[in-house]
PDB file of C-alpha atoms in Angstrom:
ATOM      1  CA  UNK A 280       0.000   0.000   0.000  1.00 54.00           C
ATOM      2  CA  UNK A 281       1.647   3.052  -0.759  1.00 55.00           C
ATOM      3  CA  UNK A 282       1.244   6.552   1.444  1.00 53.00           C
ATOM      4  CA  UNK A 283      -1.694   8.158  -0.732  1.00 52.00           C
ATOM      5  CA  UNK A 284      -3.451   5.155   0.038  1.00 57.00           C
ATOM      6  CA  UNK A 285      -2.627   5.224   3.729  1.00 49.00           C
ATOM      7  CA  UNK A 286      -3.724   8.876   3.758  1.00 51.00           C
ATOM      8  CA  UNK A 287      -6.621   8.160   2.370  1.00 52.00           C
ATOM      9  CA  UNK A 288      -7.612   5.568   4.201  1.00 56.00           C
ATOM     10  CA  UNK A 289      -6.682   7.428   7.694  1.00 54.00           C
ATOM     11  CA  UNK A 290      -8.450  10.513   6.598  1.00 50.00           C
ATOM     12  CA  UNK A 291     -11.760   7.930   5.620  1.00 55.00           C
ATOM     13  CA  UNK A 292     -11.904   6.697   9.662  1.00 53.00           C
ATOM     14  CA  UNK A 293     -11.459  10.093  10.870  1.00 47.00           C
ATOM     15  CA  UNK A 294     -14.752  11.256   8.935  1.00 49.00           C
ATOM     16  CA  UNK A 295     -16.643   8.715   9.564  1.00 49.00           C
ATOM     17  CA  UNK A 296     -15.587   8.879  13.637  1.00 49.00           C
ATOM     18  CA  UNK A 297     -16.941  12.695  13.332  1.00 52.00           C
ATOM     19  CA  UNK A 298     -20.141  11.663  11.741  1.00 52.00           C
ATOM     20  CA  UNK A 299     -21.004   9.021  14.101  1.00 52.00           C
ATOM     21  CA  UNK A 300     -19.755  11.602  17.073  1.00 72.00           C
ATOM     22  CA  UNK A 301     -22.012  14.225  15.594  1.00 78.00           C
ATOM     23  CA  UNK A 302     -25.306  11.888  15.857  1.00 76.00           C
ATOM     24  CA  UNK A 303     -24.721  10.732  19.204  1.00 77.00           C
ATOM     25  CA  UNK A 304     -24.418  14.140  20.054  1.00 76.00           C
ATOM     26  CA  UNK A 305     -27.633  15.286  18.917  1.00 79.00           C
ATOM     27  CA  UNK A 306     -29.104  12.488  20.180  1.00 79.00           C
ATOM     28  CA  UNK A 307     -28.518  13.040  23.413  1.00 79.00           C
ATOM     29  CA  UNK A 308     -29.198  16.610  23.004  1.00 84.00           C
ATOM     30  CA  UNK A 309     -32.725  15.673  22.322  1.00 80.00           C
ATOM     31  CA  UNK A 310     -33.127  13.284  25.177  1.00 81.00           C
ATOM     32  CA  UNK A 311     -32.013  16.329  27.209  1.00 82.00           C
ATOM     33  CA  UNK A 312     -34.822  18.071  26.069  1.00 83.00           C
ATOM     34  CA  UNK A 313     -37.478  15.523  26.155  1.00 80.00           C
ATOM     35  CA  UNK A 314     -36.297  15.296  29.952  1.00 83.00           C
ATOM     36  CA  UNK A 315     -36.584  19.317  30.050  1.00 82.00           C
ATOM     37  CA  UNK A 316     -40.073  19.550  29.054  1.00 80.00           C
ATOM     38  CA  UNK A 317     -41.140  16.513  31.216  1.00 80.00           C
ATOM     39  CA  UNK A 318     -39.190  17.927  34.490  1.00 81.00           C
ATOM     40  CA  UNK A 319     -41.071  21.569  33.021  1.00 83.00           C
ATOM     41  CA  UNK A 320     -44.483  19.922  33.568  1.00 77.00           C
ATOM     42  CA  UNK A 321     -44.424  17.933  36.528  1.00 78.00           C
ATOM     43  CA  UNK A 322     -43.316  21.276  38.248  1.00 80.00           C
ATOM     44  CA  UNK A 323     -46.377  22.687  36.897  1.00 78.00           C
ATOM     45  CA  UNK A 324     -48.115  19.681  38.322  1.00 75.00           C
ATOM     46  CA  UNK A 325     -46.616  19.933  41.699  1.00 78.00           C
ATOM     47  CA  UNK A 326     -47.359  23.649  42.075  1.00 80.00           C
ATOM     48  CA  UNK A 327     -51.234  22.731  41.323  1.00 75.00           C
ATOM     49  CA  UNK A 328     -51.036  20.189  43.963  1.00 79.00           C
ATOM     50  CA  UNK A 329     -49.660  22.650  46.409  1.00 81.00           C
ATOM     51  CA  UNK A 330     -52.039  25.210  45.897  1.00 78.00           C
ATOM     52  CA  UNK A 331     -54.680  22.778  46.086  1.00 76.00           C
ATOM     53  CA  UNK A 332     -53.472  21.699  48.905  1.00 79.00           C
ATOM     54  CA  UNK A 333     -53.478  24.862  50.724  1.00 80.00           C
ATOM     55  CA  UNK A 334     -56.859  25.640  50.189  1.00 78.00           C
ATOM     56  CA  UNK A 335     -57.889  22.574  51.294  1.00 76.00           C
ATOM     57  CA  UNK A 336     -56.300  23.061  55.032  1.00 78.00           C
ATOM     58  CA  UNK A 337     -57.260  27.061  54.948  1.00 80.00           C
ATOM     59  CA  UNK A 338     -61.070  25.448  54.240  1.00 76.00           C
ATOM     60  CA  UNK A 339     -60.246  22.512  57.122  1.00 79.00           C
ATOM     61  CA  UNK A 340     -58.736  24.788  59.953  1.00 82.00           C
ATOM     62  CA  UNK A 341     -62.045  27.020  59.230  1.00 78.00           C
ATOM     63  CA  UNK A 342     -64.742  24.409  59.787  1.00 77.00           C
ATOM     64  CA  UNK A 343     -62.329  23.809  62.734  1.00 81.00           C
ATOM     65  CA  UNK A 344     -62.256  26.806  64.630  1.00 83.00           C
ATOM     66  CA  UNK A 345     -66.312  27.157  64.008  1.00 79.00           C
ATOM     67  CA  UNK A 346     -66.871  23.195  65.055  1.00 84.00           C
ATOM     68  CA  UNK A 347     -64.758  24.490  68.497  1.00 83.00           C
ATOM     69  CA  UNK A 348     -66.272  27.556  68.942  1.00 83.00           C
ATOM     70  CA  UNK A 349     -70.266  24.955  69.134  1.00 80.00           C
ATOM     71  CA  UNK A 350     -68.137  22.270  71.392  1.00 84.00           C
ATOM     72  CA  UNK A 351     -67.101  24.849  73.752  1.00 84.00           C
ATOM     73  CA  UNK A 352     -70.704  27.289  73.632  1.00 81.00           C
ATOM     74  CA  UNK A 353     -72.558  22.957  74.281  1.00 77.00           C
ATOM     75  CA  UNK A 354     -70.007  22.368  76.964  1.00 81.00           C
ATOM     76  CA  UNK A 355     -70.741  26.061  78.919  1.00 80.00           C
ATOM     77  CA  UNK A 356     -74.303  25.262  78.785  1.00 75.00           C
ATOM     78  CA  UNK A 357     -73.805  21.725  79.819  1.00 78.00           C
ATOM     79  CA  UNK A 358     -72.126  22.869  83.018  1.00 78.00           C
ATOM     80  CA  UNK A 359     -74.188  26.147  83.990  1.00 76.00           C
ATOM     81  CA  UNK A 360     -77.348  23.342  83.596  1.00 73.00           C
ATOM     82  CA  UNK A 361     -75.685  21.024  85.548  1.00 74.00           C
ATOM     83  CA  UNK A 362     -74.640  23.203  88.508  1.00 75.00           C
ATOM     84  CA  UNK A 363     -78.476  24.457  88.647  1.00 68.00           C
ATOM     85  CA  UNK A 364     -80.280  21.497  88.439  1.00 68.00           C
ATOM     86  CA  UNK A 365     -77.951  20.407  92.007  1.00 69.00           C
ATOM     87  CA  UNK A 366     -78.287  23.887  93.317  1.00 65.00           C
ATOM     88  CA  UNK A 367     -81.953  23.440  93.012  1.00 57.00           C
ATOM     89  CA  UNK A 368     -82.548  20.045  94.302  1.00 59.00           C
ATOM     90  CA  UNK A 369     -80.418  20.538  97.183  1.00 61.00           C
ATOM     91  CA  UNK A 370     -82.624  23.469  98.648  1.00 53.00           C
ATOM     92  CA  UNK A 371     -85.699  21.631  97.636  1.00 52.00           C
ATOM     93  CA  UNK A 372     -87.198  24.381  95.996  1.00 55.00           C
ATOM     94  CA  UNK A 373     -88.062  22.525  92.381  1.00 56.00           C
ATOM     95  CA  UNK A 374     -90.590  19.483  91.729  1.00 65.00           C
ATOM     96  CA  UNK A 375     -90.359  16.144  90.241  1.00 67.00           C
ATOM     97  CA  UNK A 376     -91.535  17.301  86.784  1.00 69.00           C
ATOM     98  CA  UNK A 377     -89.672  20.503  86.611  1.00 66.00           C
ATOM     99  CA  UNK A 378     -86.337  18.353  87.569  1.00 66.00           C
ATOM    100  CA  UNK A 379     -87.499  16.028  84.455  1.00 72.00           C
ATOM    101  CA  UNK A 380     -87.920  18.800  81.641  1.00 74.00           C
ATOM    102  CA  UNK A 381     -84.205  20.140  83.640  1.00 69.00           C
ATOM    103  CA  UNK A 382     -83.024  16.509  82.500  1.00 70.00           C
ATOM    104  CA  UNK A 383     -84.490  16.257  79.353  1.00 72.00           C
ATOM    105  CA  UNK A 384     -83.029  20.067  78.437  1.00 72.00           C
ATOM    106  CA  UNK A 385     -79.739  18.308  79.375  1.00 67.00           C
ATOM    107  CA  UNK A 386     -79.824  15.194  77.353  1.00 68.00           C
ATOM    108  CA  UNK A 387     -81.040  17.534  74.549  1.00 71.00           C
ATOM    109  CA  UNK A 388     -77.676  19.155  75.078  1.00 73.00           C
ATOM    110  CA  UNK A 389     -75.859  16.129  74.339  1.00 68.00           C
ATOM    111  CA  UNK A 390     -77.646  15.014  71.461  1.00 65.00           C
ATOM    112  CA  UNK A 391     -76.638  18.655  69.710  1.00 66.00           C
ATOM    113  CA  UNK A 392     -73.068  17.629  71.286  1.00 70.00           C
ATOM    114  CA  UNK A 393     -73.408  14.297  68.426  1.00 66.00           C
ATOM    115  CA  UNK A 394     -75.049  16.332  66.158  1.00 61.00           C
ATOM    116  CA  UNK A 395     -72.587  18.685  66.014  1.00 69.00           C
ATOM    117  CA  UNK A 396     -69.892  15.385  65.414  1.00 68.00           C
ATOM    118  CA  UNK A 397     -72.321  13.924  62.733  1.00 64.00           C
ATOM    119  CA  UNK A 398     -71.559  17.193  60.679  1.00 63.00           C
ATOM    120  CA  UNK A 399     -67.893  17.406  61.094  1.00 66.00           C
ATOM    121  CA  UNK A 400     -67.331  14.109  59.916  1.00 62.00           C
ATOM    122  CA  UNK A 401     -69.763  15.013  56.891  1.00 60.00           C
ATOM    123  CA  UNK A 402     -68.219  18.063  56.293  1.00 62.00           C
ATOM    124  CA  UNK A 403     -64.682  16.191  56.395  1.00 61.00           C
ATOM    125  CA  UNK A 404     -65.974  13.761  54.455  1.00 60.00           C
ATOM    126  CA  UNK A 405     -67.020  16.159  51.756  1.00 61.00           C
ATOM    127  CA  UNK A 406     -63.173  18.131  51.494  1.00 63.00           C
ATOM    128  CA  UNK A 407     -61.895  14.724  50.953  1.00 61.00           C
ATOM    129  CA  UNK A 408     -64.326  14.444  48.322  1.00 64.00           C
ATOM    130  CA  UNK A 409     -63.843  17.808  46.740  1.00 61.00           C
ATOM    131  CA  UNK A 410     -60.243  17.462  47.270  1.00 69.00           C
ATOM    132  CA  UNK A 411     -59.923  14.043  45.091  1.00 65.00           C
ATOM    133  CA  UNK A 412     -62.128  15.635  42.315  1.00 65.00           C
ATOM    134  CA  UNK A 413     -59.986  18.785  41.976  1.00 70.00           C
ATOM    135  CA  UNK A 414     -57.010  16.447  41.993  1.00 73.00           C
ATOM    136  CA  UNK A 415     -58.501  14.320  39.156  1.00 68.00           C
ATOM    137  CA  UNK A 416     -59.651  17.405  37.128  1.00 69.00           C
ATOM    138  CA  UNK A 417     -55.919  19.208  37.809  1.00 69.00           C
ATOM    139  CA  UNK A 418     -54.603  15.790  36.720  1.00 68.00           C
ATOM    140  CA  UNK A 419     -56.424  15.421  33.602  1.00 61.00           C
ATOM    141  CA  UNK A 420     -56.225  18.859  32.317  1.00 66.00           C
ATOM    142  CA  UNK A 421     -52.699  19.428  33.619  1.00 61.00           C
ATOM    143  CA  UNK A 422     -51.250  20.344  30.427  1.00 55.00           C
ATOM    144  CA  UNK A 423     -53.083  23.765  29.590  1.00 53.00           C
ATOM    145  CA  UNK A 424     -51.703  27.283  30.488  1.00 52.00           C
ATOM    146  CA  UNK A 425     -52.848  28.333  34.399  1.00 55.00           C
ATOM    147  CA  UNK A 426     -54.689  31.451  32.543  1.00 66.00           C
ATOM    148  CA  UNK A 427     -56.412  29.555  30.277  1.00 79.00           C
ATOM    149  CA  UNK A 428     -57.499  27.663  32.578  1.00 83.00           C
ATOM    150  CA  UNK A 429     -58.119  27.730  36.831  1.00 85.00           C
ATOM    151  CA  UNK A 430     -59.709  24.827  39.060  1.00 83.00           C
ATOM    152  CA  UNK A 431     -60.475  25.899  42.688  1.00 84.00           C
ATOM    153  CA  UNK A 432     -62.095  25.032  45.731  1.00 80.00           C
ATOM    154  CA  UNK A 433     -64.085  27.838  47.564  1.00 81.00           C
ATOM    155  CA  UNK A 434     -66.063  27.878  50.427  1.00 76.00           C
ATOM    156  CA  UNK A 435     -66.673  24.085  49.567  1.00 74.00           C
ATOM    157  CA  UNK A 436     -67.483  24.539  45.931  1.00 82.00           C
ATOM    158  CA  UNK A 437     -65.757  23.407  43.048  1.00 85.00           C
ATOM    159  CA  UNK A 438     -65.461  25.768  40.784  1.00 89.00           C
ATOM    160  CA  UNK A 439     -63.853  25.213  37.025  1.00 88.00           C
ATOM    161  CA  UNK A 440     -63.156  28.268  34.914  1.00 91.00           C
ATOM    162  CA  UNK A 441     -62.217  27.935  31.045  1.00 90.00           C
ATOM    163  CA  UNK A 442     -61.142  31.254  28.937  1.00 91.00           C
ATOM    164  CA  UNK A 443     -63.203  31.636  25.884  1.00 90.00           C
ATOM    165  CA  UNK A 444     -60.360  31.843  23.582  1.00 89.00           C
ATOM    166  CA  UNK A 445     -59.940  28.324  24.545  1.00 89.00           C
ATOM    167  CA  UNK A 446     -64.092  27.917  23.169  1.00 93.00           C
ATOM    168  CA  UNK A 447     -65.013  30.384  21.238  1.00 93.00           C
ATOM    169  CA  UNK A 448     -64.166  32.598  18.246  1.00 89.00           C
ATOM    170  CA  UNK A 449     -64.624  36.235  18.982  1.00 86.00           C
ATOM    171  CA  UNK A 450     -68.616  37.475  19.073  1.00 87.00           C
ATOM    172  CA  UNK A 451     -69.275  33.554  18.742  1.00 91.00           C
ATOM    173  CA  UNK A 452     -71.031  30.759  20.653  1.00 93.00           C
ATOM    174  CA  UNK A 453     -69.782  27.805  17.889  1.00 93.00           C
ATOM    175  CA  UNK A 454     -67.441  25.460  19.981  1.00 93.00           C
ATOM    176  CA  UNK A 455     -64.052  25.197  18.408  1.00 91.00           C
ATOM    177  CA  UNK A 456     -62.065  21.959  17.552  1.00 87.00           C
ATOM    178  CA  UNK A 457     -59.795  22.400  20.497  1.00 83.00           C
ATOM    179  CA  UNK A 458     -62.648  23.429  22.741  1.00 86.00           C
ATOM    180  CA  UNK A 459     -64.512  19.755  22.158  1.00 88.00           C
ATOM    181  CA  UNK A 460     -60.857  18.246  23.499  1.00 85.00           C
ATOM    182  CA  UNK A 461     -60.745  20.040  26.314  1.00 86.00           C
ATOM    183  CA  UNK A 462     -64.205  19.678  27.371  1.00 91.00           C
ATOM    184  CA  UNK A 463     -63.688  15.849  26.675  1.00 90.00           C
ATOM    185  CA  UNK A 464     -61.167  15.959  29.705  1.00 87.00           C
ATOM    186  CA  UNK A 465     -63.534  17.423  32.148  1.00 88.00           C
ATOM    187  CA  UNK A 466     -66.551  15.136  31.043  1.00 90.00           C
ATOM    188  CA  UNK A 467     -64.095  12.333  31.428  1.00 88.00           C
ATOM    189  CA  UNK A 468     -63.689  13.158  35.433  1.00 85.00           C
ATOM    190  CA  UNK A 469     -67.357  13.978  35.467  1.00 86.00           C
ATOM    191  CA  UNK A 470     -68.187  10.927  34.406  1.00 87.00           C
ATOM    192  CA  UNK A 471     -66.516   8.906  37.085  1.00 83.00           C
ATOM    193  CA  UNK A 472     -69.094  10.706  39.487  1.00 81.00           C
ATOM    194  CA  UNK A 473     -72.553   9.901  38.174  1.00 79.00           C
ATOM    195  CA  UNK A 474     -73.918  11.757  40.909  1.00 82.00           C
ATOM    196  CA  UNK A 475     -72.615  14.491  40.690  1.00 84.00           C
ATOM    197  CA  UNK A 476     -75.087  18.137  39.369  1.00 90.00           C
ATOM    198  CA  UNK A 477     -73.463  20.860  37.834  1.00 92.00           C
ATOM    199  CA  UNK A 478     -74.022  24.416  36.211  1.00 95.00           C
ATOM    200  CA  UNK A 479     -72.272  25.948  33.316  1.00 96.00           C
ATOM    201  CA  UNK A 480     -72.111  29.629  33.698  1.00 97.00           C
ATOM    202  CA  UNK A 481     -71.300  31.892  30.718  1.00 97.00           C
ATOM    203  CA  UNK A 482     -69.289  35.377  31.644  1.00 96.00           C
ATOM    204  CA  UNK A 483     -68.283  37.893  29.183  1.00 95.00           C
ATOM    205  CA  UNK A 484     -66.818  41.119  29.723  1.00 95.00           C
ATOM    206  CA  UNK A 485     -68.630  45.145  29.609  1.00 94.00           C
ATOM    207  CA  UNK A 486     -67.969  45.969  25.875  1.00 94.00           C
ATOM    208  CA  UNK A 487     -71.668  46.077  24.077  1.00 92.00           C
ATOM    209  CA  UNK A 488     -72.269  43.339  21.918  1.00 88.00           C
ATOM    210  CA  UNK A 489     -75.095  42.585  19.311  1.00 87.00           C
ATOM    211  CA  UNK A 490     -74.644  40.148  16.707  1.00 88.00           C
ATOM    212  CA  UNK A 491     -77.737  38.497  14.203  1.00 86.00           C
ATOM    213  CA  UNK A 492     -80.313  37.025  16.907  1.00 88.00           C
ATOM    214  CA  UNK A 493     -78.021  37.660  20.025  1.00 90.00           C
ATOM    215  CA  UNK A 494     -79.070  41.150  21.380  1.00 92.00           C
ATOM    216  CA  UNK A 495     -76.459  41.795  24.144  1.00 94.00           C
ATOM    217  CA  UNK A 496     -73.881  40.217  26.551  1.00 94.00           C
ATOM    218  CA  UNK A 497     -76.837  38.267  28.410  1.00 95.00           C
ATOM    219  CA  UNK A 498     -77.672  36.566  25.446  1.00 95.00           C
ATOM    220  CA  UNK A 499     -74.278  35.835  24.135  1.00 96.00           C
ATOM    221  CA  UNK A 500     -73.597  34.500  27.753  1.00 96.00           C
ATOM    222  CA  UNK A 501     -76.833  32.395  27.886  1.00 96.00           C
ATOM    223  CA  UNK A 502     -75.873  30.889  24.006  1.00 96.00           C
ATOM    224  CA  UNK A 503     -71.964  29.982  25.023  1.00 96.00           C
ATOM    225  CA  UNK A 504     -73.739  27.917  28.319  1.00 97.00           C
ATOM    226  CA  UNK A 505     -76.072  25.588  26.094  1.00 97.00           C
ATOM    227  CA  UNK A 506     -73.283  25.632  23.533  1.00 96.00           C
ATOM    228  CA  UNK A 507     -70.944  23.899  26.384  1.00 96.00           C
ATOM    229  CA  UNK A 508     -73.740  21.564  27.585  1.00 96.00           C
ATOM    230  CA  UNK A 509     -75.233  20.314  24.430  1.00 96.00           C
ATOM    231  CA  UNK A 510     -71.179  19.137  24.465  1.00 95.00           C
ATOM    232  CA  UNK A 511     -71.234  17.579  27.320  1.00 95.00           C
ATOM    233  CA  UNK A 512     -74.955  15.629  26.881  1.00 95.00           C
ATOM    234  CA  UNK A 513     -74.997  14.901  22.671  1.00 95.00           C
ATOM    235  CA  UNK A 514     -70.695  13.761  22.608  1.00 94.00           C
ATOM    236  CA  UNK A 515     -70.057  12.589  26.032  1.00 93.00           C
ATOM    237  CA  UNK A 516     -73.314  11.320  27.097  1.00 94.00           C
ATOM    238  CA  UNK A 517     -73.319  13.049  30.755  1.00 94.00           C
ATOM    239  CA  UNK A 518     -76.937  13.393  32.196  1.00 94.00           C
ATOM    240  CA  UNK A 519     -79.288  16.059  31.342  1.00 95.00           C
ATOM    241  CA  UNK A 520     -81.193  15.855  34.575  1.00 94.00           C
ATOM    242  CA  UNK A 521     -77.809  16.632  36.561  1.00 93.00           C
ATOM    243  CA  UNK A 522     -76.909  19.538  33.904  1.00 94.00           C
ATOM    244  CA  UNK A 523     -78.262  23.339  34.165  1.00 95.00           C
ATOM    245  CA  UNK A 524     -77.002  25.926  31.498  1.00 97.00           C
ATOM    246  CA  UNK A 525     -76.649  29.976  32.774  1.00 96.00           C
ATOM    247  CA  UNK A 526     -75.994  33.593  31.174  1.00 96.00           C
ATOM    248  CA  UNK A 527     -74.136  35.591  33.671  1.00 96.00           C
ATOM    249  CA  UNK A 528     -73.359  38.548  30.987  1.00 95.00           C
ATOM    250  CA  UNK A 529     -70.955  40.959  32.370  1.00 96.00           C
ATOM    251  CA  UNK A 530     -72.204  40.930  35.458  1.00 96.00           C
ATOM    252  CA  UNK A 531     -69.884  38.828  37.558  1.00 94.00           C
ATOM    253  CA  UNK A 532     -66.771  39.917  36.888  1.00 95.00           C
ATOM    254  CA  UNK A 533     -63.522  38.525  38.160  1.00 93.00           C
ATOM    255  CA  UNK A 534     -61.308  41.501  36.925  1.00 94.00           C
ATOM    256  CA  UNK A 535     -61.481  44.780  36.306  1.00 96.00           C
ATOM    257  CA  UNK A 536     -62.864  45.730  32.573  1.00 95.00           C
ATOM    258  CA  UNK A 537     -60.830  48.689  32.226  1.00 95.00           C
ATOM    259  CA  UNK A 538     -57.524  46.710  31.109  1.00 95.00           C
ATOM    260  CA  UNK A 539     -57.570  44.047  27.759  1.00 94.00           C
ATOM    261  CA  UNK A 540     -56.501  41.654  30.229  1.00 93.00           C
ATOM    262  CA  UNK A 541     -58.951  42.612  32.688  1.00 93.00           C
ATOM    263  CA  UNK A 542     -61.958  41.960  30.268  1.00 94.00           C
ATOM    264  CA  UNK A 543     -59.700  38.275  28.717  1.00 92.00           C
ATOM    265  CA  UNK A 544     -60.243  37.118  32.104  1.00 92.00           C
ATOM    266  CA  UNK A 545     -63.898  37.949  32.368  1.00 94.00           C
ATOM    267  CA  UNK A 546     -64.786  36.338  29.253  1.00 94.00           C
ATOM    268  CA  UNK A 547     -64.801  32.709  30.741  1.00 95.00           C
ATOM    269  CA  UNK A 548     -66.580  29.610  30.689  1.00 95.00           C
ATOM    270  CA  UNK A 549     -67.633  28.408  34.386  1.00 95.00           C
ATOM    271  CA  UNK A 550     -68.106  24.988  35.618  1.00 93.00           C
ATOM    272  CA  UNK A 551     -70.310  25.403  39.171  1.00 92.00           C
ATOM    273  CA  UNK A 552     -70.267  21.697  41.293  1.00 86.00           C
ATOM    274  CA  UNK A 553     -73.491  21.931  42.831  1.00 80.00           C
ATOM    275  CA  UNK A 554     -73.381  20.594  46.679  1.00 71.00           C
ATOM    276  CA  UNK A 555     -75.493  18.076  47.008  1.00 67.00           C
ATOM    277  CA  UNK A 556     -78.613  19.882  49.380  1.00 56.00           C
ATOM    278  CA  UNK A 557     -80.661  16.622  49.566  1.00 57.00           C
ATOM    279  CA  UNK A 558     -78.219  14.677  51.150  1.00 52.00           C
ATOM    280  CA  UNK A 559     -77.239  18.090  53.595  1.00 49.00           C
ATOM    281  CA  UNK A 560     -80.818  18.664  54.595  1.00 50.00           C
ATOM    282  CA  UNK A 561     -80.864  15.002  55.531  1.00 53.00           C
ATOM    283  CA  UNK A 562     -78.226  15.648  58.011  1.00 47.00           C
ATOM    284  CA  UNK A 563     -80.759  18.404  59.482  1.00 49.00           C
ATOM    285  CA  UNK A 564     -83.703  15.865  60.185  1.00 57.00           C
ATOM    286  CA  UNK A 565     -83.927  14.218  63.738  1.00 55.00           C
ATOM    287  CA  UNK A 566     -83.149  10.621  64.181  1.00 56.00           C
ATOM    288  CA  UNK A 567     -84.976   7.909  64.832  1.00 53.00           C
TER     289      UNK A 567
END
């Protein structure tokens, strides 16, 4: 072999070498970020957790303090009841059936006393409840902007706002492509709880609006609600009889209208959970 060949040959391997180093490089470069993006959401996961997480104790140490405040008012009575019913039969001065309605006022004291247990464990019963749906929701719409759109727990509601951009064109109440997807993800959590009642709330923002048959805001507001629920009954088959549709027009604003963002976040899709009142009122009745 004589030197061109040699050269040739040399300068052949050292090509190649850079070629293959070149790939491997960018290989790697795009695991790193695949990895980036992943590590990028499941911060944005953890953070919803968190904040959901808050709100649920801020709710719990609430219902605490007021369930304390009852325990403490039932136990005062208790005692001040007590302490005259033996004042009074030790000077004699009461009779047999004023001592009994004394005794029955006290064992009505106690049965408030279990009352007032039978409702915390409801009520704690019900955060855990709320808590694992907003988890599930949060979990299966985790990949969306927070502004587009917010799940929240408040004062024991559930509470599910979408922005319009995410439903609607502009001065429209046709549901977009993207806005059938998304609503796919609620219906999907929704459907897990078959008892569950809702209300879809349509919000816009104060700039006058009249479009073909849709006279104002109300209207537009009232047209985007059915829009969202004839969704969520005709494509995902979720009950009618648990659904209720509402126009809210401008008048529930979150923001102020005076700023383009102000009036974005006012134009909104809202998802109400509806507490369950039959089974609360049933908590109200006497047993037997």
């Amino acid at each position: 072999m004589n030197c061109k060949q040699v050269l040739f040959t040399g300068l052949s391997s050292l090509l190649l070498f850079s070629c293959v180093s070149s790939k491997k490089y960018k290989g790697e470069i795009a695991k790193y970020n695949e990895l980036s993006g992943n590590y990028t959401k499941l911060q944005g996961d953890l953070k919803g957790c968190e904040d959901a997480k808050a709100e649920y104790a801020r709710n719990k140490t609430s219902l605490e303090n007021e369930i304390d405040n009852l325990k403490k008012q039932n136990e005062f009575l208790k005692q001040n009841n007590t302490q005259a019913l033996k004042q009074l039969q030790d000077l004699s001065v009461i009779s047999s059936s004023q001592a009994e309605s004394i005794k029955k006022s006290l064992e009505n004291i106690g049965a408030k006393d279990a009352y007032i247990q039978d409702l915390q464990a409801s009520m704690a019963r019900k955060d855990s409840l709320n808590m694992a749906l907003v988890m599930n929701l949060k979990g299966a719409i985790g990949n969306l902007a927070d502004e587009d759109i917010n799940i929240k727990v408040d004062k024991g509601v559930v509470y599910i706002d979408i922005s319009d951009k995410l439903l609607f064109n502009s001065g429209s109440y046709v549901i977009t492509t993207q806005a059938t997807e998304v609503l796919g993800k609620v219906a999907k959590v929704l459907q897990a709880q078959p008892d569950i009642e809702f209300m879809v709330e349509g919000h816009t923002d104060n700039v006058k609006f009249a479009k073909g048959v849709l006279l104002d805001n109300w209207d537009l507001s009232v047209h985007r609600a059915t829009a969202v629920v004839r969704i969520l009954q005709n494509k995902y088959g979720l009950n009618p009889a648990h659904i209720a549709a509402a126009g809210r027009g401008e008048y529930l604003p979150v923001a102020p209208n005076d700023t383009p963002a102000g009036r974005a976040a006012n134009r909104r899709t809202r998802i109400v959970i509806l507490p369950q009142l039959d089974q609360f009122f049933k908590l109200l009745e006497p047993k037997k």
